[in-house]
Amino acid sequence: MSDILIKVRGSHSVEVTPERGVVSAEIRFDGSSPEPVMERLQRELHSVRAELERLERDGAIERFVVHRVRTSAERPWRQDGKQLPLVHRASVGLAVEFIDFTALATWVGRTAGDDGLQVHEVSWRLTKDSRLKVERDVRQEAVRQAKVRAQDYADALDLGPVVVRSINDVGVSREVAYESAAMAMPAAAKFADAGSAAPDLAFDPDDITVYAEVEAAFTVIT
């Protein structure tokens, strides 16, 4: 009797609706003197924090993080080579995890009329428990698909049932994308600059693709 080795790959993917929207933002001011710049930053941060705390109490956000304040000073150059007076800058980063996507869109829309607050990115995620469960299910299905593929080869040769010999986990990947059903942020900013109220945005996030692939070896005893 001898073993026939069959090597295959198995893969599986699922589309999952996002459960969290994470906004990366920054409060930033600059000016000719450090004290007024820092005062403006502190006032704006106090106002933004109060709004986020309210949203947290209302259940619209899971949590938010305020990063360390950063300060800097530099002398910018004009195109003609002349150095301009010293400019002082102060900024602080924010990360806000929204549960309510309508509240997320409203909050982001309001930033269009705020000189100090800028939104850099909105990313979409699953909760930790959901992510772990989905990844587990996808990995297991990838293994089952590998076995089905190996058995197909064995059946084509009129061999017996396959027996697993080894499995190599190629990995699990998650592709996260999003799109807005409303106008883009630059357009919203122009709208606010024109003196009108900032428009409400409506985000329509794409599903998150969770993909797993395995390499497996099966044997058939003949």
mmCIF file of C-alpha atoms in Angstrom:
data_model
loop_
_atom_site.group_PDB
_atom_site.id
_atom_site.type_symbol
_atom_site.label_atom_id
_atom_site.label_comp_id
_atom_site.label_asym_id
_atom_site.label_seq_id
_atom_site.Cartn_x
_atom_site.Cartn_y
_atom_site.Cartn_z
ATOM 1 C CA MET A 1 0.000 0.000 0.000
ATOM 2 C CA SER A 2 1.161 3.532 -0.733
ATOM 3 C CA ASP A 3 -0.032 7.031 0.070
ATOM 4 C CA ILE A 4 -1.108 9.442 -2.632
ATOM 5 C CA LEU A 5 -0.580 13.054 -1.568
ATOM 6 C CA ILE A 6 -3.060 15.699 -2.723
ATOM 7 C CA LYS A 7 -2.177 19.349 -2.047
ATOM 8 C CA VAL A 8 -4.901 21.985 -2.396
ATOM 9 C CA ARG A 9 -5.924 25.465 -1.322
ATOM 10 C CA GLY A 10 -9.224 26.334 0.266
ATOM 11 C CA SER A 11 -10.702 29.811 0.640
ATOM 12 C CA HIS A 12 -13.867 31.520 1.763
ATOM 13 C CA SER A 13 -15.116 35.093 2.126
ATOM 14 C CA VAL A 14 -18.160 36.839 3.558
ATOM 15 C CA GLU A 15 -19.571 40.364 3.375
ATOM 16 C CA VAL A 16 -20.396 41.834 6.763
ATOM 17 C CA THR A 17 -22.260 45.051 7.555
ATOM 18 C CA PRO A 18 -20.090 47.487 9.584
ATOM 19 C CA GLU A 19 -21.062 47.991 13.209
ATOM 20 C CA ARG A 20 -18.835 50.933 14.143
ATOM 21 C CA GLY A 21 -17.726 54.112 12.377
ATOM 22 C CA VAL A 22 -14.445 55.549 13.642
ATOM 23 C CA VAL A 23 -13.775 59.221 12.949
ATOM 24 C CA SER A 24 -10.191 60.496 13.036
ATOM 25 C CA ALA A 25 -10.185 64.260 13.573
ATOM 26 C CA GLU A 26 -7.926 67.077 14.701
ATOM 27 C CA ILE A 27 -8.364 70.421 16.440
ATOM 28 C CA ARG A 28 -5.723 72.830 15.160
ATOM 29 C CA PHE A 29 -4.965 76.546 15.478
ATOM 30 C CA ASP A 30 -2.038 78.788 14.624
ATOM 31 C CA GLY A 31 -1.082 82.389 15.235
ATOM 32 C CA SER A 32 1.687 84.868 15.927
ATOM 33 C CA SER A 33 1.677 84.341 19.711
ATOM 34 C CA PRO A 34 1.587 81.005 21.595
ATOM 35 C CA GLU A 35 -0.772 82.044 24.417
ATOM 36 C CA PRO A 36 -3.793 83.012 22.252
ATOM 37 C CA VAL A 37 -3.285 79.900 20.118
ATOM 38 C CA MET A 38 -3.323 77.638 23.160
ATOM 39 C CA GLU A 39 -6.353 79.438 24.594
ATOM 40 C CA ARG A 40 -8.310 78.920 21.366
ATOM 41 C CA LEU A 41 -7.323 75.260 21.322
ATOM 42 C CA GLN A 42 -8.442 74.753 24.915
ATOM 43 C CA ARG A 43 -11.795 76.468 24.324
ATOM 44 C CA GLU A 44 -12.474 74.416 21.216
ATOM 45 C CA LEU A 45 -11.385 71.198 22.907
ATOM 46 C CA HIS A 46 -13.673 71.926 25.856
ATOM 47 C CA SER A 47 -16.608 72.498 23.489
ATOM 48 C CA VAL A 48 -15.918 69.382 21.405
ATOM 49 C CA ARG A 49 -15.394 67.209 24.485
ATOM 50 C CA ALA A 50 -18.713 68.402 25.958
ATOM 51 C CA GLU A 51 -20.502 67.468 22.720
ATOM 52 C CA LEU A 52 -18.854 64.042 22.586
ATOM 53 C CA GLU A 53 -19.677 63.366 26.231
ATOM 54 C CA ARG A 54 -23.311 64.169 25.469
ATOM 55 C CA LEU A 55 -23.295 61.791 22.498
ATOM 56 C CA GLU A 56 -21.701 59.133 24.689
ATOM 57 C CA ARG A 57 -24.435 59.522 27.318
ATOM 58 C CA ASP A 58 -27.072 59.307 24.588
ATOM 59 C CA GLY A 59 -25.558 56.043 23.336
ATOM 60 C CA ALA A 60 -24.529 57.417 19.938
ATOM 61 C CA ILE A 61 -20.827 56.714 20.467
ATOM 62 C CA GLU A 62 -19.013 53.848 22.156
ATOM 63 C CA ARG A 63 -16.030 55.891 23.264
ATOM 64 C CA PHE A 64 -13.711 58.699 22.255
ATOM 65 C CA VAL A 65 -10.013 59.332 22.775
ATOM 66 C CA VAL A 66 -8.259 62.691 23.044
ATOM 67 C CA HIS A 67 -4.574 62.518 22.154
ATOM 68 C CA ARG A 68 -1.779 64.636 23.577
ATOM 69 C CA VAL A 69 -1.574 68.294 22.664
ATOM 70 C CA ARG A 70 1.226 69.106 20.240
ATOM 71 C CA THR A 71 2.839 72.513 19.824
ATOM 72 C CA SER A 72 5.360 73.837 17.329
ATOM 73 C CA ALA A 73 6.769 77.097 15.980
ATOM 74 C CA GLU A 74 8.399 77.894 12.664
ATOM 75 C CA ARG A 75 9.208 80.759 10.330
ATOM 76 C CA PRO A 76 7.565 80.104 6.935
ATOM 77 C CA TRP A 77 9.201 81.277 3.707
ATOM 78 C CA ARG A 78 7.577 83.269 0.937
ATOM 79 C CA GLN A 79 8.070 82.341 -2.686
ATOM 80 C CA ASP A 80 10.413 85.289 -3.146
ATOM 81 C CA GLY A 81 12.738 83.859 -0.498
ATOM 82 C CA LYS A 82 11.813 86.221 2.313
ATOM 83 C CA GLN A 83 11.279 84.624 5.706
ATOM 84 C CA LEU A 84 8.010 85.519 7.417
ATOM 85 C CA PRO A 85 7.432 86.121 11.154
ATOM 86 C CA LEU A 86 7.277 83.188 13.557
ATOM 87 C CA VAL A 87 4.056 81.135 13.461
ATOM 88 C CA HIS A 88 2.972 79.170 16.537
ATOM 89 C CA ARG A 89 0.802 76.083 16.137
ATOM 90 C CA ALA A 90 -1.103 73.878 18.573
ATOM 91 C CA SER A 91 -3.129 70.776 17.784
ATOM 92 C CA VAL A 92 -4.750 67.779 19.416
ATOM 93 C CA GLY A 93 -6.018 64.600 17.755
ATOM 94 C CA LEU A 94 -9.360 62.889 18.337
ATOM 95 C CA ALA A 95 -10.633 59.369 17.660
ATOM 96 C CA VAL A 96 -14.390 58.889 18.010
ATOM 97 C CA GLU A 97 -16.080 55.477 17.723
ATOM 98 C CA PHE A 98 -19.705 55.922 16.645
ATOM 99 C CA ILE A 99 -22.454 53.352 17.066
ATOM 100 C CA ASP A 100 -25.141 55.547 15.517
ATOM 101 C CA PHE A 101 -24.199 56.283 11.900
ATOM 102 C CA THR A 102 -26.831 59.020 11.623
ATOM 103 C CA ALA A 103 -25.237 60.821 14.560
ATOM 104 C CA LEU A 104 -21.841 60.290 12.919
ATOM 105 C CA ALA A 105 -22.997 61.944 9.695
ATOM 106 C CA THR A 106 -24.523 64.850 11.595
ATOM 107 C CA TRP A 107 -21.374 65.421 13.649
ATOM 108 C CA VAL A 108 -19.092 65.245 10.614
ATOM 109 C CA GLY A 109 -21.386 67.614 8.704
ATOM 110 C CA ARG A 110 -21.164 70.197 11.460
ATOM 111 C CA THR A 111 -17.371 70.264 11.259
ATOM 112 C CA ALA A 112 -17.652 71.885 7.818
ATOM 113 C CA GLY A 113 -18.429 75.194 9.522
ATOM 114 C CA ASP A 114 -15.828 74.834 12.280
ATOM 115 C CA ASP A 115 -12.515 76.580 11.608
ATOM 116 C CA GLY A 116 -10.606 74.669 14.276
ATOM 117 C CA LEU A 117 -11.914 71.103 13.852
ATOM 118 C CA GLN A 118 -11.031 68.992 10.826
ATOM 119 C CA VAL A 119 -12.074 65.426 10.013
ATOM 120 C CA HIS A 120 -9.293 63.433 8.375
ATOM 121 C CA GLU A 121 -10.850 59.997 7.913
ATOM 122 C CA VAL A 122 -13.881 57.816 8.590
ATOM 123 C CA SER A 123 -13.227 54.071 8.812
ATOM 124 C CA TRP A 124 -15.701 51.242 9.351
ATOM 125 C CA ARG A 125 -15.258 48.294 11.698
ATOM 126 C CA LEU A 126 -16.869 45.382 13.477
ATOM 127 C CA THR A 127 -16.976 44.970 17.216
ATOM 128 C CA LYS A 128 -14.212 42.765 18.612
ATOM 129 C CA ASP A 129 -16.592 39.896 19.415
ATOM 130 C CA SER A 130 -18.209 40.023 15.963
ATOM 131 C CA ARG A 131 -14.838 40.193 14.213
ATOM 132 C CA LEU A 132 -13.487 37.163 16.094
ATOM 133 C CA LYS A 133 -16.631 35.125 15.371
ATOM 134 C CA VAL A 134 -16.686 36.017 11.676
ATOM 135 C CA GLU A 135 -12.975 35.251 11.263
ATOM 136 C CA ARG A 136 -13.434 31.894 13.014
ATOM 137 C CA ASP A 137 -16.364 30.946 10.768
ATOM 138 C CA VAL A 138 -14.506 32.003 7.626
ATOM 139 C CA ARG A 139 -11.381 30.017 8.557
ATOM 140 C CA GLN A 140 -13.404 26.886 9.263
ATOM 141 C CA GLU A 141 -15.264 27.154 5.977
ATOM 142 C CA ALA A 142 -11.953 27.612 4.139
ATOM 143 C CA VAL A 143 -10.740 24.307 5.627
ATOM 144 C CA ARG A 144 -13.961 22.579 4.610
ATOM 145 C CA GLN A 145 -13.585 23.911 1.071
ATOM 146 C CA ALA A 146 -10.043 22.565 0.933
ATOM 147 C CA LYS A 147 -11.283 19.131 1.931
ATOM 148 C CA VAL A 148 -14.045 19.255 -0.687
ATOM 149 C CA ARG A 149 -11.513 20.162 -3.362
ATOM 150 C CA ALA A 150 -9.150 17.365 -2.346
ATOM 151 C CA GLN A 151 -11.994 14.859 -2.333
ATOM 152 C CA ASP A 152 -13.009 15.995 -5.827
ATOM 153 C CA TYR A 153 -9.550 15.085 -7.097
ATOM 154 C CA ALA A 154 -9.661 11.758 -5.301
ATOM 155 C CA ASP A 155 -13.112 10.957 -6.712
ATOM 156 C CA ALA A 156 -11.945 11.808 -10.234
ATOM 157 C CA LEU A 157 -9.314 9.087 -9.875
ATOM 158 C CA ASP A 158 -11.698 6.621 -8.227
ATOM 159 C CA LEU A 159 -9.751 6.722 -4.977
ATOM 160 C CA GLY A 160 -11.113 6.486 -1.463
ATOM 161 C CA PRO A 161 -11.833 9.117 1.172
ATOM 162 C CA VAL A 162 -9.122 11.670 1.795
ATOM 163 C CA VAL A 163 -7.445 12.107 5.176
ATOM 164 C CA VAL A 164 -5.913 15.421 6.209
ATOM 165 C CA ARG A 165 -2.153 15.428 6.628
ATOM 166 C CA SER A 166 -1.298 19.098 7.177
ATOM 167 C CA ILE A 167 -2.905 22.531 7.129
ATOM 168 C CA ASN A 168 -1.097 25.830 6.673
ATOM 169 C CA ASP A 169 -2.954 28.993 7.629
ATOM 170 C CA VAL A 170 -2.287 31.532 4.870
ATOM 171 C CA GLY A 171 -4.198 34.161 6.840
ATOM 172 C CA VAL A 172 -7.338 36.216 7.231
ATOM 173 C CA SER A 173 -7.761 39.632 5.641
ATOM 174 C CA ARG A 174 -10.342 42.353 6.077
ATOM 175 C CA GLU A 175 -11.033 44.937 3.383
ATOM 176 C CA VAL A 176 -12.704 48.049 4.771
ATOM 177 C CA ALA A 177 -14.083 50.750 2.466
ATOM 178 C CA TYR A 178 -16.695 53.415 2.656
ATOM 179 C CA GLU A 179 -18.538 55.903 0.524
ATOM 180 C CA SER A 180 -20.813 58.811 1.215
ATOM 181 C CA ALA A 181 -24.260 59.112 -0.267
ATOM 182 C CA ALA A 182 -24.016 62.883 0.185
ATOM 183 C CA MET A 183 -21.527 65.481 -0.985
ATOM 184 C CA ALA A 184 -17.850 65.111 -0.268
ATOM 185 C CA MET A 185 -16.300 67.047 2.612
ATOM 186 C CA PRO A 186 -14.529 69.677 0.447
ATOM 187 C CA ALA A 187 -17.842 70.562 -1.160
ATOM 188 C CA ALA A 188 -19.476 70.774 2.246
ATOM 189 C CA ALA A 189 -16.773 73.152 3.403
ATOM 190 C CA LYS A 190 -17.439 75.433 0.427
ATOM 191 C CA PHE A 191 -21.108 75.341 1.300
ATOM 192 C CA ALA A 192 -20.305 76.536 4.814
ATOM 193 C CA ASP A 193 -17.944 79.218 3.512
ATOM 194 C CA ALA A 194 -20.802 80.648 1.484
ATOM 195 C CA GLY A 195 -22.493 81.586 4.756
ATOM 196 C CA SER A 196 -25.126 78.827 4.838
ATOM 197 C CA ALA A 197 -25.581 76.129 7.438
ATOM 198 C CA ALA A 198 -23.517 72.995 6.974
ATOM 199 C CA PRO A 199 -25.485 70.288 5.141
ATOM 200 C CA ASP A 200 -26.414 66.978 6.697
ATOM 201 C CA LEU A 201 -24.375 64.083 5.378
ATOM 202 C CA ALA A 202 -25.612 60.516 4.892
ATOM 203 C CA PHE A 203 -22.932 57.871 4.901
ATOM 204 C CA ASP A 204 -23.550 54.596 3.108
ATOM 205 C CA PRO A 205 -20.625 52.357 4.136
ATOM 206 C CA ASP A 206 -19.638 49.405 2.022
ATOM 207 C CA ASP A 207 -19.725 45.963 3.609
ATOM 208 C CA ILE A 208 -16.533 44.672 5.183
ATOM 209 C CA THR A 209 -15.057 41.714 3.296
ATOM 210 C CA VAL A 210 -13.537 39.041 5.527
ATOM 211 C CA TYR A 211 -11.443 36.517 3.563
ATOM 212 C CA ALA A 212 -9.485 33.457 4.694
ATOM 213 C CA GLU A 213 -7.277 31.025 2.809
ATOM 214 C CA VAL A 214 -5.543 27.791 3.811
ATOM 215 C CA GLU A 215 -3.089 25.407 2.174
ATOM 216 C CA ALA A 216 -3.768 21.774 3.006
ATOM 217 C CA ALA A 217 -2.366 18.384 2.183
ATOM 218 C CA PHE A 218 -4.528 15.249 2.133
ATOM 219 C CA THR A 219 -3.605 11.621 1.634
ATOM 220 C CA VAL A 220 -5.440 8.703 0.100
ATOM 221 C CA ILE A 221 -4.344 5.199 1.043
ATOM 222 C CA THR A 222 -4.340 2.832 -1.899
#
